[in-house]
Tab-separated table of C-alpha atoms in Angstrom:
chain	number	residue	atom	x	y	z
A	33	MET	CA	64.457	-210.547	-67.253
A	34	GLY	CA	64.268	-207.345	-69.023
A	35	THR	CA	65.260	-207.116	-72.588
A	36	LEU	CA	67.874	-204.193	-71.954
A	37	THR	CA	69.206	-206.126	-68.777
A	38	ALA	CA	69.537	-209.018	-70.735
A	39	LEU	CA	71.587	-206.897	-73.465
A	40	ALA	CA	73.592	-205.814	-70.720
A	41	LEU	CA	74.490	-209.161	-69.651
A	42	ILE	CA	75.308	-210.282	-73.135
A	43	ALA	CA	77.784	-207.360	-73.466
A	44	LEU	CA	79.457	-208.118	-70.254
A	45	LEU	CA	79.451	-211.728	-70.719
A	46	ALA	CA	81.021	-211.304	-74.003
A	47	VAL	CA	83.717	-209.259	-72.657
A	48	THR	CA	84.647	-212.049	-69.835
A	49	SER	CA	84.629	-214.699	-72.592
A	50	PHE	CA	86.746	-212.762	-75.660
A	51	VAL	CA	89.511	-211.299	-73.304
A	52	PRO	CA	90.821	-214.121	-71.525
A	53	ARG	CA	90.775	-216.324	-74.861
A	54	ALA	CA	92.297	-213.597	-77.014
A	55	SER	CA	94.510	-212.283	-74.110
A	56	PHE	CA	97.787	-214.549	-75.715
A	57	ILE	CA	96.633	-214.724	-78.717
A	58	LEU	CA	96.404	-211.378	-79.551
A	59	TRP	CA	98.279	-209.129	-77.397
A	60	LEU	CA	100.526	-210.981	-74.864
A	61	HIS	CA	102.723	-212.915	-77.082
A	62	ARG	CA	105.944	-212.900	-75.359
A	63	VAL	CA	104.376	-212.962	-71.491
A	64	LYS	CA	104.459	-216.115	-69.636
A	65	LEU	CA	102.585	-217.045	-66.304
A	66	PRO	CA	104.583	-218.366	-63.586
A	67	THR	CA	104.122	-221.991	-62.793
A	68	TYR	CA	102.417	-221.602	-59.574
A	69	VAL	CA	99.687	-219.246	-61.262
A	70	GLN	CA	99.032	-222.170	-63.697
A	71	ARG	CA	99.210	-224.757	-61.005
A	72	ALA	CA	96.530	-222.730	-59.228
A	73	LEU	CA	94.131	-222.363	-62.058
A	74	ARG	CA	93.964	-225.980	-62.290
A	75	PHE	CA	91.532	-226.039	-59.166
A	76	VAL	CA	89.253	-223.237	-60.916
A	77	PRO	CA	86.774	-225.609	-62.799
A	78	ALA	CA	86.317	-227.971	-59.429
A	79	ALA	CA	85.638	-224.980	-57.309
A	80	VAL	CA	83.791	-222.872	-59.084
A	81	PHE	CA	81.320	-225.583	-60.705
A	82	THR	CA	80.909	-226.754	-56.918
A	83	ALA	CA	80.075	-223.766	-55.664
A	84	LEU	CA	77.678	-223.020	-58.334
A	85	PHE	CA	75.420	-226.318	-57.500
A	86	VAL	CA	76.004	-227.076	-53.949
A	87	PRO	CA	73.659	-224.054	-52.405
A	88	GLU	CA	70.865	-224.904	-54.930
A	89	LEU	CA	70.767	-227.951	-53.462
A	90	VAL	CA	70.878	-227.714	-49.685
A	91	PHE	CA	69.057	-224.292	-49.202
A	92	ALA	CA	65.420	-224.178	-49.664
A	93	ASP	CA	63.429	-220.823	-49.427
A	94	GLY	CA	66.492	-219.338	-48.059
A	95	ALA	CA	66.713	-221.684	-45.069
A	96	LEU	CA	69.227	-224.677	-45.265
A	97	ASP	CA	66.824	-227.995	-45.632
A	98	ILE	CA	68.789	-231.178	-45.388
A	99	GLY	CA	66.580	-234.056	-45.342
A	100	LEU	CA	64.536	-236.501	-47.170
A	101	HIS	CA	61.438	-234.088	-47.844
A	102	ASN	CA	63.928	-231.903	-50.053
A	103	ALA	CA	63.127	-233.157	-53.564
A	104	LYS	CA	66.183	-231.431	-55.236
A	105	LEU	CA	68.749	-232.728	-52.867
A	106	LEU	CA	67.552	-236.037	-53.290
A	107	ALA	CA	67.722	-235.078	-56.941
A	108	GLY	CA	71.250	-233.865	-56.825
A	109	CYS	CA	72.625	-236.856	-55.068
A	110	THR	CA	71.197	-239.127	-57.217
A	111	ALA	CA	73.005	-236.865	-60.306
A	112	ILE	CA	76.155	-237.041	-58.014
A	113	GLY	CA	76.079	-240.728	-58.080
A	114	VAL	CA	75.212	-241.222	-61.923
A	115	ALA	CA	78.110	-238.580	-62.362
A	116	MET	CA	80.729	-240.639	-60.351
A	117	VAL	CA	79.895	-244.011	-62.183
A	118	ILE	CA	79.025	-243.287	-65.884
A	119	ARG	CA	80.779	-239.970	-66.391
A	120	ASN	CA	78.256	-238.765	-68.716
A	121	PRO	CA	76.508	-235.148	-68.540
A	122	LEU	CA	73.772	-236.153	-70.506
A	123	ALA	CA	73.043	-239.471	-68.297
A	124	THR	CA	73.652	-237.256	-65.334
A	125	ILE	CA	71.108	-234.756	-66.228
A	126	VAL	CA	68.261	-237.327	-67.112
A	127	ALA	CA	68.782	-239.372	-63.834
A	128	GLY	CA	68.646	-235.976	-61.809
A	129	MET	CA	65.509	-234.764	-63.872
A	130	ALA	CA	63.643	-237.957	-63.308
A	131	ALA	CA	64.816	-238.512	-59.645
A	132	LEU	CA	63.585	-234.815	-59.369
A	133	HIS	CA	59.758	-235.405	-60.660
A	134	LEU	CA	59.777	-239.140	-59.012
A	135	ALA	CA	60.785	-237.476	-55.696
A	136	ARG	CA	57.813	-234.998	-55.832
A	137	ASN	CA	55.126	-237.071	-57.017
A	138	PHE	CA	55.827	-240.250	-55.173
A	139	LEU	CA	57.483	-239.108	-52.102
A	140	GLY	CA	55.566	-236.177	-51.596
A	141	ALA	CA	58.944	-234.306	-51.266
B	2	MET	CA	92.531	-221.710	-95.658
B	3	ILE	CA	89.151	-223.654	-95.350
B	4	ARG	CA	90.574	-225.969	-98.358
B	5	SER	CA	93.763	-226.675	-96.429
B	6	PRO	CA	94.431	-230.262	-95.718
B	7	HIS	CA	95.510	-229.282	-92.300
B	8	PHE	CA	91.987	-227.619	-91.427
B	9	LEU	CA	90.120	-230.451	-92.594
B	10	ALA	CA	92.143	-232.718	-90.384
B	11	GLY	CA	91.512	-230.803	-87.783
B	12	LEU	CA	87.637	-230.780	-88.699
B	13	ARG	CA	87.943	-234.771	-88.751
B	14	ALA	CA	89.662	-234.907	-85.492
B	15	CYS	CA	87.253	-233.516	-83.944
B	16	LEU	CA	84.100	-235.857	-85.117
B	17	PRO	CA	84.331	-238.169	-82.170
B	18	VAL	CA	83.404	-235.519	-79.582
B	19	LEU	CA	80.660	-233.824	-81.786
B	20	PRO	CA	77.764	-236.005	-80.111
B	21	GLY	CA	78.950	-234.362	-76.728
B	22	VAL	CA	79.439	-231.211	-77.588
B	23	ALA	CA	76.060	-231.233	-79.228
B	24	ALA	CA	74.467	-232.768	-76.400
B	25	PHE	CA	75.882	-230.043	-74.154
B	26	GLY	CA	75.139	-227.091	-76.652
B	27	ALA	CA	71.247	-228.650	-76.692
B	28	ILE	CA	71.033	-228.578	-72.908
B	29	SER	CA	72.336	-225.164	-72.512
B	30	GLY	CA	69.684	-224.043	-75.206
B	31	VAL	CA	66.963	-225.317	-73.321
B	32	ALA	CA	68.342	-223.871	-69.845
B	33	MET	CA	68.595	-220.473	-71.467
B	34	VAL	CA	65.146	-220.655	-72.195
B	35	GLY	CA	64.290	-222.370	-68.920
B	36	ALA	CA	66.029	-219.164	-66.950
B	37	GLY	CA	63.490	-217.281	-68.494
B	38	LEU	CA	65.779	-215.778	-71.628
B	39	SER	CA	63.344	-215.222	-74.861
B	40	PRO	CA	64.363	-217.488	-77.428
B	41	TRP	CA	65.900	-214.606	-79.952
B	42	LEU	CA	68.040	-213.473	-76.826
B	43	ALA	CA	68.943	-216.793	-76.128
B	44	ALA	CA	70.209	-217.324	-79.621
B	45	LEU	CA	72.154	-214.095	-79.362
B	46	MET	CA	73.735	-214.975	-75.897
B	47	SER	CA	74.952	-218.215	-77.777
B	48	VAL	CA	76.522	-216.696	-80.440
B	49	VAL	CA	78.064	-213.235	-78.933
B	50	VAL	CA	79.125	-215.293	-75.870
B	51	PHE	CA	79.961	-218.549	-77.287
B	52	ALA	CA	80.966	-220.137	-73.173
B	53	GLY	CA	78.308	-222.286	-72.270
B	54	THR	CA	79.293	-222.650	-68.449
B	55	ALA	CA	79.473	-218.601	-68.491
B	56	GLN	CA	76.052	-218.262	-69.391
B	57	LEU	CA	74.386	-220.749	-67.653
B	58	ALA	CA	76.149	-219.349	-64.022
B	59	ALA	CA	75.081	-216.028	-65.403
B	60	LEU	CA	71.535	-216.785	-65.789
B	61	GLN	CA	71.552	-218.772	-62.446
B	62	LEU	CA	72.929	-215.443	-60.708
B	63	ILE	CA	70.629	-213.146	-62.073
B	64	ALA	CA	67.595	-215.476	-61.079
B	65	ALA	CA	69.448	-215.365	-57.627
B	66	GLY	CA	69.687	-211.556	-57.557
B	67	ALA	CA	73.201	-210.905	-58.011
B	68	PRO	CA	74.186	-207.548	-59.672
B	69	LEU	CA	76.132	-207.503	-63.063
B	70	GLY	CA	79.421	-206.838	-61.491
B	71	VAL	CA	79.105	-209.988	-59.583
B	72	ILE	CA	78.083	-211.897	-62.554
B	73	PHE	CA	80.914	-210.243	-64.585
B	74	LEU	CA	83.464	-211.382	-61.870
B	75	ALA	CA	82.227	-214.895	-62.058
B	76	GLY	CA	82.161	-214.748	-65.383
B	77	LEU	CA	85.749	-214.026	-65.789
B	78	ILE	CA	86.560	-216.728	-62.995
B	79	LEU	CA	84.523	-219.082	-65.114
B	80	ASN	CA	86.936	-218.342	-68.016
B	81	LEU	CA	90.082	-218.077	-66.748
B	82	ARG	CA	90.683	-221.505	-67.956
B	83	PHE	CA	90.679	-220.162	-71.729
B	84	MET	CA	93.805	-217.548	-70.702
B	85	LEU	CA	95.802	-220.735	-70.056
B	86	TYR	CA	94.695	-222.206	-73.417
B	87	SER	CA	95.630	-218.942	-75.064
B	88	LEU	CA	98.692	-218.798	-73.440
B	89	SER	CA	99.999	-222.264	-74.516
B	90	ILE	CA	98.268	-221.934	-78.072
B	91	SER	CA	99.423	-218.743	-79.209
B	92	PRO	CA	103.115	-219.644	-80.103
B	93	HIS	CA	101.679	-222.038	-82.682
B	94	LEU	CA	99.195	-219.554	-84.201
B	95	GLN	CA	102.020	-217.318	-85.425
B	96	ALA	CA	101.536	-218.330	-88.958
B	97	LEU	CA	97.668	-216.761	-89.071
B	98	SER	CA	96.872	-213.271	-90.449
B	99	PRO	CA	96.039	-210.780	-87.829
B	100	ARG	CA	92.227	-210.937	-88.943
B	101	ALA	CA	92.408	-214.653	-88.716
B	102	ARG	CA	94.102	-214.122	-85.234
B	103	TRP	CA	90.919	-212.261	-83.888
B	104	LEU	CA	88.520	-215.151	-85.414
B	105	ALA	CA	91.127	-217.576	-83.199
B	106	GLY	CA	90.581	-215.454	-80.090
B	107	TYR	CA	86.975	-215.701	-80.564
B	108	PHE	CA	86.286	-219.259	-80.991
B	109	LEU	CA	89.124	-220.636	-78.858
B	110	SER	CA	87.041	-224.030	-77.434
B	111	ASP	CA	88.007	-226.875	-74.653
B	112	ASN	CA	87.870	-229.596	-77.455
B	113	GLY	CA	89.523	-227.103	-80.563
B	114	TYR	CA	92.457	-226.497	-78.060
B	115	ALA	CA	92.866	-230.053	-76.645
B	116	HIS	CA	92.934	-231.811	-80.112
B	117	THR	CA	95.493	-229.560	-81.424
B	118	ILE	CA	97.626	-229.182	-78.659
B	119	ALA	CA	97.647	-233.157	-78.769
B	120	ARG	CA	98.761	-232.975	-82.474
B	121	ILE	CA	101.470	-230.539	-81.399
B	122	ALA	CA	102.739	-232.667	-78.799
B	123	SER	CA	102.781	-235.954	-81.101
B	124	GLN	CA	104.153	-234.446	-84.165
B	125	PRO	CA	105.812	-231.444	-83.164
B	126	THR	CA	107.165	-230.652	-86.368
B	127	ALA	CA	104.228	-231.025	-88.556
B	128	PRO	CA	103.225	-228.449	-90.971
B	129	GLY	CA	99.896	-226.653	-90.248
B	130	HIS	CA	99.282	-226.629	-86.982
B	131	ALA	CA	97.213	-223.494	-87.094
B	132	GLU	CA	95.177	-224.476	-89.725
B	133	TYR	CA	94.818	-227.739	-88.097
B	134	PHE	CA	93.552	-225.360	-85.242
B	135	MET	CA	91.102	-223.221	-86.993
B	136	GLY	CA	89.241	-226.836	-88.228
B	137	ALA	CA	88.970	-228.175	-85.094
B	138	CYS	CA	87.383	-224.980	-83.482
B	139	ALA	CA	85.240	-224.275	-86.613
B	140	ALA	CA	83.905	-227.920	-86.303
B	141	ILE	CA	83.030	-227.416	-82.559
B	142	TRP	CA	81.683	-223.547	-83.016
B	143	VAL	CA	79.310	-225.129	-85.981
B	144	THR	CA	78.126	-228.169	-83.727
B	145	TRP	CA	77.808	-226.243	-80.723
B	146	GLU	CA	75.941	-223.048	-82.122
B	147	SER	CA	73.411	-225.284	-84.312
B	148	ALA	CA	72.418	-227.553	-81.145
B	149	THR	CA	72.058	-224.763	-79.404
B	150	ILE	CA	69.670	-223.266	-81.380
B	151	ALA	CA	68.027	-226.503	-81.497
B	152	GLY	CA	67.627	-226.640	-77.741
B	153	ILE	CA	66.404	-223.242	-77.603
B	154	VAL	CA	63.469	-224.349	-79.741
B	155	VAL	CA	62.644	-227.523	-78.007
B	156	GLY	CA	63.141	-225.585	-74.524
B	157	ALA	CA	60.260	-222.902	-75.532
B	158	GLY	CA	57.874	-225.442	-76.171
B	159	ILE	CA	58.278	-227.234	-72.632
B	160	PRO	CA	55.703	-226.252	-69.794
B	161	ALA	CA	56.625	-224.456	-66.622
B	162	THR	CA	56.034	-227.550	-64.601
B	163	TRP	CA	58.662	-229.353	-65.685
B	164	SER	CA	61.389	-227.595	-63.634
B	165	LEU	CA	63.591	-226.940	-66.420
B	166	GLU	CA	65.518	-224.530	-64.542
B	167	PHE	CA	66.929	-226.784	-62.602
B	168	VAL	CA	68.661	-228.971	-65.926
B	169	VAL	CA	71.278	-225.637	-64.955
B	170	VAL	CA	71.926	-227.219	-61.623
B	171	LEU	CA	72.646	-230.773	-62.652
B	172	THR	CA	74.703	-229.400	-65.622
B	173	PHE	CA	77.232	-227.775	-63.081
B	174	THR	CA	76.973	-231.178	-60.949
B	175	ALA	CA	77.878	-233.030	-63.769
B	176	LEU	CA	80.741	-230.617	-64.833
B	177	ALA	CA	82.005	-230.574	-61.416
B	178	ILE	CA	82.134	-234.419	-61.033
B	179	ALA	CA	84.027	-234.327	-64.425
B	180	SER	CA	86.277	-231.845	-63.184
B	181	ILE	CA	87.673	-233.965	-60.019
B	182	ARG	CA	90.220	-236.226	-61.379
B	183	ASP	CA	92.466	-236.660	-57.809
B	184	ARG	CA	92.498	-235.867	-54.530
B	185	ALA	CA	93.579	-232.147	-54.601
B	186	ALA	CA	90.888	-231.174	-57.134
B	187	ALA	CA	88.536	-233.121	-54.573
B	188	THR	CA	89.620	-230.988	-51.742
B	189	ALA	CA	89.230	-227.797	-53.775
B	190	ALA	CA	85.749	-228.904	-54.507
B	191	PHE	CA	85.196	-230.026	-50.990
B	192	ALA	CA	86.135	-226.730	-49.708
B	193	ALA	CA	84.341	-224.979	-52.333
B	194	GLY	CA	81.205	-226.344	-51.459
B	195	ILE	CA	81.256	-226.115	-47.579
B	196	THR	CA	82.336	-222.112	-48.110
B	197	ALA	CA	79.591	-221.574	-50.944
B	198	ILE	CA	76.986	-222.683	-47.706
B	199	ALA	CA	78.530	-221.070	-44.981
B	200	THR	CA	78.579	-217.486	-47.157
B	201	ILE	CA	74.994	-217.681	-48.549
B	202	GLU	CA	74.329	-214.598	-46.381
B	203	LEU	CA	76.724	-212.506	-48.017
B	204	PRO	CA	75.352	-209.875	-50.262
B	205	PHE	CA	75.520	-209.884	-54.174
B	206	ARG	CA	75.954	-213.634	-54.124
B	207	LEU	CA	79.679	-212.688	-53.464
B	208	GLY	CA	79.488	-216.127	-51.359
B	209	LEU	CA	80.256	-217.440	-55.095
B	210	ILE	CA	83.830	-215.355	-55.302
B	211	ALA	CA	84.709	-216.759	-51.554
B	212	ALA	CA	84.362	-220.136	-52.572
B	213	ALA	CA	86.023	-219.982	-55.472
B	214	ILE	CA	88.875	-218.794	-53.839
B	215	ALA	CA	88.854	-220.771	-50.839
B	216	GLY	CA	88.720	-223.814	-53.591
B	217	VAL	CA	91.577	-222.900	-55.320
B	218	VAL	CA	93.571	-222.250	-52.062
B	219	ALA	CA	92.669	-225.710	-50.727
B	220	GLY	CA	93.573	-227.510	-54.162
B	221	VAL	CA	97.046	-225.921	-53.721
B	222	ILE	CA	97.417	-226.929	-50.518
B	223	ALA	CA	96.081	-230.352	-50.739
B	224	GLU	CA	98.529	-230.596	-54.051
B	225	ARG	CA	101.505	-229.798	-51.626
B	226	TRP	CA	100.539	-231.870	-49.292
B	227	ALA	CA	100.632	-234.849	-51.182
B	228	ARG	CA	104.206	-234.307	-52.286
């Protein structure tokens, strides 16, 4: 990534980060969000995080690839299992990375 | 402010979560350089943006060829939760000076918010909620930034064959599972995952936005159904 792209990216992200946080603290003290909006926003993290990782596991070189020879899928499933049992991000990531390298080196995935 | 007992109490209340914050900060530092950002730009991004998940999502999207407009939208969606925190905490920050309120707008964090709101719920009439909030957020900020910089330094020395960029994917896996606390949230995640796969052909990575909307709608419907 070029330096200019990176700087533009940082500036854009700064806006997306500061405006929501500062919104009610700095500008909108008296505004109240309707309850149904607050309710709906509760689902944003689960939806967005899932949408961010799932395609990375099931697509390889632009094609759907669901099988035992897909190392990233194996590693991702390992990570999901660990996350469900231990609920610790660090353990999840370590297990997933270990599974990725094991699958690549020993299963030829 | 810094000498206030309430500020110190907020700082102390955050101590138990600091190791977790440090771990995620270090991971995001490693992941930023893994995604191809130079160490200086990664450090700048961490300090200026101070939103780990949005930073990692943006880097992943850029690697996938998404334009800046989509990254901007994705950043806004990922940071929507801060608007809820802002809404719920703002009545308790009226005691802050205007300048301190700008600072509060910058370093409002998940943990800083959670600890302050817990104190407000259990001791509503206690004095110094605003200072407590600033103390809690300061503890998180200092820990996060120093851990991120440590991660950047370490990450810059790791060879490419380790596939460090996959750490970003695994981070989102861990965050997704952690955010699924009931059946409605699981439905939201499932719908979003399926939509993300089905819409992969959409240009500009707009599938992410479609998946976010599908997930939220599915979650709302599932919640209605359960009642």
